[in-house]
Amino acid sequence: MQQNMWSVAEVEKFIQEGRILLVAGEEGLLSRLPAGNWLGGTIPYFVAPDKGGMVSQEQIFVTDLTALATEITVAVYDQNTLGKVYTDAEGSGLSFIIVPAASQAHASFALNAPNYKDFGCRPLVGWVSGVHLSDLGKTTPKVFDGTTGKAYEQEAVVMHVTLPAGKSVDVGIINLFEQGDGDILTFTADGFTTTDVMVNGVKENFADYITRNQLDTKLPLVADYYGALVNISFQSVEPGGEVKLYAPVFTGIRYKLAKPVSNYAEAFGTQLQINSPNTKSLAFSCNCILNYLYSSLEGKKTDPFVGPITFGEIAYQLLNQTLVYLEVHDV
């Protein structure tokens, strides 16, 4: 599988050859690509095979799926139709999804994916597209339907892939975190923002609780979603006001702050070593922007994992502060 950084001219050549591609890069670069068999999302952060973690506004990261797909269909979903993403994939082996950060589709998918019909019946992997951190609030993340070349701000774009005979895929998640031993936190409303929290059943202002207890917001909230540990990462804390999160909290779920990590970069590197798959079987991976920042990954390699750095990872549902990857196996 080809996973690397390429110029616009090189990617254009791949598309004209009929290759099936996932691409990530700045909006201005992706908008120059011709129509073809590709799916794209905006982001300028990557881990490249040769340079490691890097920011590039001149090159595009390409994951070549040609050997993995006998047939593809690309579909655009809005917040109201995204619930069909699993049922529409009937007959395919897996689906890749890209969702623009802070979009209507992002909110809908984050809140509702586990309740979709046929949820988890086949692999759904992908990422949340973003922008350079200095452009937050100024530039809108986009996703591209490469079959038409059209960009979307509010919708998700999905590539349903039919696998070759004799091939199967597995989705892997590397999560640095587990629940700590602190208070049990619950919430009275679902959402990406919250003002109040129930601390062991007692209502408090969440921002004040975080400040008073000097909680390290590099550590996410961790919930046990029916056997799977899911991180809810902090975006911002306004004293006495709202707490903004990169994924939604849900009512009826018990959260705890993650167990402390003494050295984020070392702990993350150890998890990569423990969980690394066979390089030959690795077809795709993406890593969270928070792992990139908190592990100071610029200029560092995360072998065998390369790929876009994202505003959220998708493995069946929305994840935060994880690394998601896809392996291909012979049946």
mmCIF file of N, CA and C in Angstrom, residues 135-182:
data_model
loop_
_atom_site.group_PDB
_atom_site.id
_atom_site.type_symbol
_atom_site.label_atom_id
_atom_site.label_comp_id
_atom_site.label_asym_id
_atom_site.label_seq_id
_atom_site.Cartn_x
_atom_site.Cartn_y
_atom_site.Cartn_z
ATOM 1 N N ASP A 135 -5.810 28.978 12.049
ATOM 2 C CA ASP A 135 -6.972 29.374 11.238
ATOM 3 C C ASP A 135 -8.300 28.976 11.880
ATOM 4 N N LEU A 136 -8.253 28.450 13.109
ATOM 5 C CA LEU A 136 -9.498 28.068 13.789
ATOM 6 C C LEU A 136 -10.423 29.274 13.888
ATOM 7 N N GLY A 137 -11.663 29.077 13.483
ATOM 8 C CA GLY A 137 -12.628 30.168 13.517
ATOM 9 C C GLY A 137 -12.573 31.079 12.316
ATOM 10 N N LYS A 138 -11.534 30.942 11.497
ATOM 11 C CA LYS A 138 -11.403 31.786 10.302
ATOM 12 C C LYS A 138 -11.682 30.995 9.029
ATOM 13 N N THR A 139 -11.248 29.736 9.017
ATOM 14 C CA THR A 139 -11.397 28.868 7.852
ATOM 15 C C THR A 139 -12.244 27.668 8.246
ATOM 16 N N THR A 140 -13.111 27.238 7.337
ATOM 17 C CA THR A 140 -14.005 26.121 7.630
ATOM 18 C C THR A 140 -13.416 24.821 7.094
ATOM 19 N N PRO A 141 -13.337 23.775 7.915
ATOM 20 C CA PRO A 141 -12.889 22.471 7.407
ATOM 21 C C PRO A 141 -13.815 21.981 6.291
ATOM 22 N N LYS A 142 -13.238 21.246 5.355
ATOM 23 C CA LYS A 142 -14.000 20.745 4.204
ATOM 24 C C LYS A 142 -13.744 19.255 4.002
ATOM 25 N N VAL A 143 -14.698 18.638 3.298
ATOM 26 C CA VAL A 143 -14.504 17.286 2.769
ATOM 27 C C VAL A 143 -14.818 17.332 1.275
ATOM 28 N N PHE A 144 -14.171 16.446 0.521
ATOM 29 C CA PHE A 144 -14.301 16.453 -0.935
ATOM 30 C C PHE A 144 -14.822 15.111 -1.441
ATOM 31 N N ASP A 145 -15.841 15.169 -2.280
ATOM 32 C CA ASP A 145 -16.257 14.021 -3.077
ATOM 33 C C ASP A 145 -15.438 14.071 -4.356
ATOM 34 N N GLY A 146 -14.393 13.236 -4.416
ATOM 35 C CA GLY A 146 -13.491 13.290 -5.560
ATOM 36 C C GLY A 146 -14.137 12.909 -6.875
ATOM 37 N N THR A 147 -15.234 12.157 -6.829
ATOM 38 C CA THR A 147 -15.878 11.749 -8.082
ATOM 39 C C THR A 147 -16.475 12.944 -8.817
ATOM 40 N N THR A 148 -16.782 14.007 -8.055
ATOM 41 C CA THR A 148 -17.299 15.232 -8.678
ATOM 42 C C THR A 148 -16.348 16.407 -8.482
ATOM 43 N N GLY A 149 -15.420 16.291 -7.519
ATOM 44 C CA GLY A 149 -14.533 17.394 -7.183
ATOM 45 C C GLY A 149 -15.178 18.425 -6.277
ATOM 46 N N LYS A 150 -16.412 18.170 -5.841
ATOM 47 C CA LYS A 150 -17.144 19.152 -5.041
ATOM 48 C C LYS A 150 -16.739 19.070 -3.570
ATOM 49 N N ALA A 151 -16.651 20.239 -2.922
ATOM 50 C CA ALA A 151 -16.310 20.322 -1.500
ATOM 51 C C ALA A 151 -17.563 20.576 -0.684
ATOM 52 N N TYR A 152 -17.556 20.066 0.560
ATOM 53 C CA TYR A 152 -18.694 20.217 1.456
ATOM 54 C C TYR A 152 -18.229 20.712 2.819
ATOM 55 N N GLU A 153 -19.030 21.591 3.433
ATOM 56 C CA GLU A 153 -18.735 22.118 4.766
ATOM 57 C C GLU A 153 -19.586 21.473 5.849
ATOM 58 N N GLN A 154 -20.788 21.041 5.527
ATOM 59 C CA GLN A 154 -21.737 20.558 6.527
ATOM 60 C C GLN A 154 -22.046 19.074 6.413
ATOM 61 N N GLU A 155 -21.614 18.443 5.343
ATOM 62 C CA GLU A 155 -21.944 17.049 5.088
ATOM 63 C C GLU A 155 -20.738 16.136 5.282
ATOM 64 N N ALA A 156 -21.018 14.853 5.454
ATOM 65 C CA ALA A 156 -19.977 13.821 5.468
ATOM 66 C C ALA A 156 -19.919 13.180 4.092
ATOM 67 N N VAL A 157 -18.724 12.769 3.690
ATOM 68 C CA VAL A 157 -18.569 12.038 2.429
ATOM 69 C C VAL A 157 -17.995 10.664 2.752
ATOM 70 N N VAL A 158 -18.576 9.634 2.138
ATOM 71 C CA VAL A 158 -18.240 8.249 2.455
ATOM 72 C C VAL A 158 -17.908 7.492 1.173
ATOM 73 N N MET A 159 -16.849 6.704 1.233
ATOM 74 C CA MET A 159 -16.486 5.800 0.145
ATOM 75 C C MET A 159 -16.761 4.367 0.597
ATOM 76 N N HIS A 160 -17.754 3.738 -0.014
ATOM 77 C CA HIS A 160 -18.057 2.337 0.255
ATOM 78 C C HIS A 160 -17.190 1.480 -0.675
ATOM 79 N N VAL A 161 -16.467 0.537 -0.093
ATOM 80 C CA VAL A 161 -15.451 -0.222 -0.818
ATOM 81 C C VAL A 161 -15.819 -1.709 -0.862
ATOM 82 N N THR A 162 -15.812 -2.283 -2.061
ATOM 83 C CA THR A 162 -15.964 -3.730 -2.224
ATOM 84 C C THR A 162 -14.574 -4.352 -2.250
ATOM 85 N N LEU A 163 -14.324 -5.287 -1.335
ATOM 86 C CA LEU A 163 -13.002 -5.897 -1.204
ATOM 87 C C LEU A 163 -12.791 -6.993 -2.250
ATOM 88 N N PRO A 164 -11.552 -7.230 -2.645
ATOM 89 C CA PRO A 164 -11.255 -8.366 -3.524
ATOM 90 C C PRO A 164 -11.576 -9.684 -2.823
ATOM 91 N N ALA A 165 -11.886 -10.684 -3.590
ATOM 92 C CA ALA A 165 -12.131 -12.013 -3.025
ATOM 93 C C ALA A 165 -10.893 -12.474 -2.263
ATOM 94 N N GLY A 166 -11.115 -13.079 -1.094
ATOM 95 C CA GLY A 166 -9.991 -13.595 -0.312
ATOM 96 C C GLY A 166 -9.337 -12.578 0.597
ATOM 97 N N LYS A 167 -9.914 -11.358 0.700
ATOM 98 C CA LYS A 167 -9.358 -10.331 1.585
ATOM 99 C C LYS A 167 -10.358 -9.978 2.688
ATOM 100 N N SER A 168 -9.832 -9.694 3.865
ATOM 101 C CA SER A 168 -10.658 -9.191 4.952
ATOM 102 C C SER A 168 -9.901 -8.058 5.637
ATOM 103 N N VAL A 169 -10.616 -7.269 6.427
ATOM 104 C CA VAL A 169 -9.982 -6.132 7.109
ATOM 105 C C VAL A 169 -10.333 -6.139 8.593
ATOM 106 N N ASP A 170 -9.424 -5.577 9.382
ATOM 107 C CA ASP A 170 -9.641 -5.387 10.814
ATOM 108 C C ASP A 170 -9.329 -3.940 11.168
ATOM 109 N N VAL A 171 -10.108 -3.389 12.087
ATOM 110 C CA VAL A 171 -9.896 -2.031 12.569
ATOM 111 C C VAL A 171 -9.204 -2.088 13.923
ATOM 112 N N GLY A 172 -8.145 -1.289 14.088
ATOM 113 C CA GLY A 172 -7.433 -1.222 15.363
ATOM 114 C C GLY A 172 -7.506 0.174 15.954
ATOM 115 N N ILE A 173 -7.541 0.240 17.282
ATOM 116 C CA ILE A 173 -7.575 1.524 17.995
ATOM 117 C C ILE A 173 -6.478 1.506 19.054
ATOM 118 N N ILE A 174 -5.621 2.518 19.040
ATOM 119 C CA ILE A 174 -4.609 2.660 20.087
ATOM 120 C C ILE A 174 -5.027 3.822 20.984
ATOM 121 N N ASN A 175 -5.307 3.494 22.215
ATOM 122 C CA ASN A 175 -5.795 4.468 23.187
ATOM 123 C C ASN A 175 -4.856 4.461 24.389
ATOM 124 N N LEU A 176 -4.265 5.597 24.624
ATOM 125 C CA LEU A 176 -3.292 5.748 25.711
ATOM 126 C C LEU A 176 -3.953 5.708 27.095
ATOM 127 N N PHE A 177 -5.277 5.898 27.136
ATOM 128 C CA PHE A 177 -5.914 6.233 28.411
ATOM 129 C C PHE A 177 -6.840 5.146 28.940
ATOM 130 N N GLU A 178 -6.959 5.157 30.266
ATOM 131 C CA GLU A 178 -7.961 4.360 30.962
ATOM 132 C C GLU A 178 -8.532 5.215 32.085
ATOM 133 N N GLN A 179 -9.644 4.775 32.641
ATOM 134 C CA GLN A 179 -10.268 5.563 33.694
ATOM 135 C C GLN A 179 -9.386 5.659 34.934
ATOM 136 N N GLY A 180 -9.347 6.863 35.526
ATOM 137 C CA GLY A 180 -8.623 7.058 36.770
ATOM 138 C C GLY A 180 -9.470 6.667 37.965
ATOM 139 N N ASP A 181 -8.977 7.003 39.153
ATOM 140 C CA ASP A 181 -9.650 6.604 40.394
ATOM 141 C C ASP A 181 -10.467 7.726 41.018
ATOM 142 N N GLY A 182 -10.688 8.807 40.255
ATOM 143 C CA GLY A 182 -11.335 9.987 40.823
ATOM 144 C C GLY A 182 -12.844 9.909 40.858
#
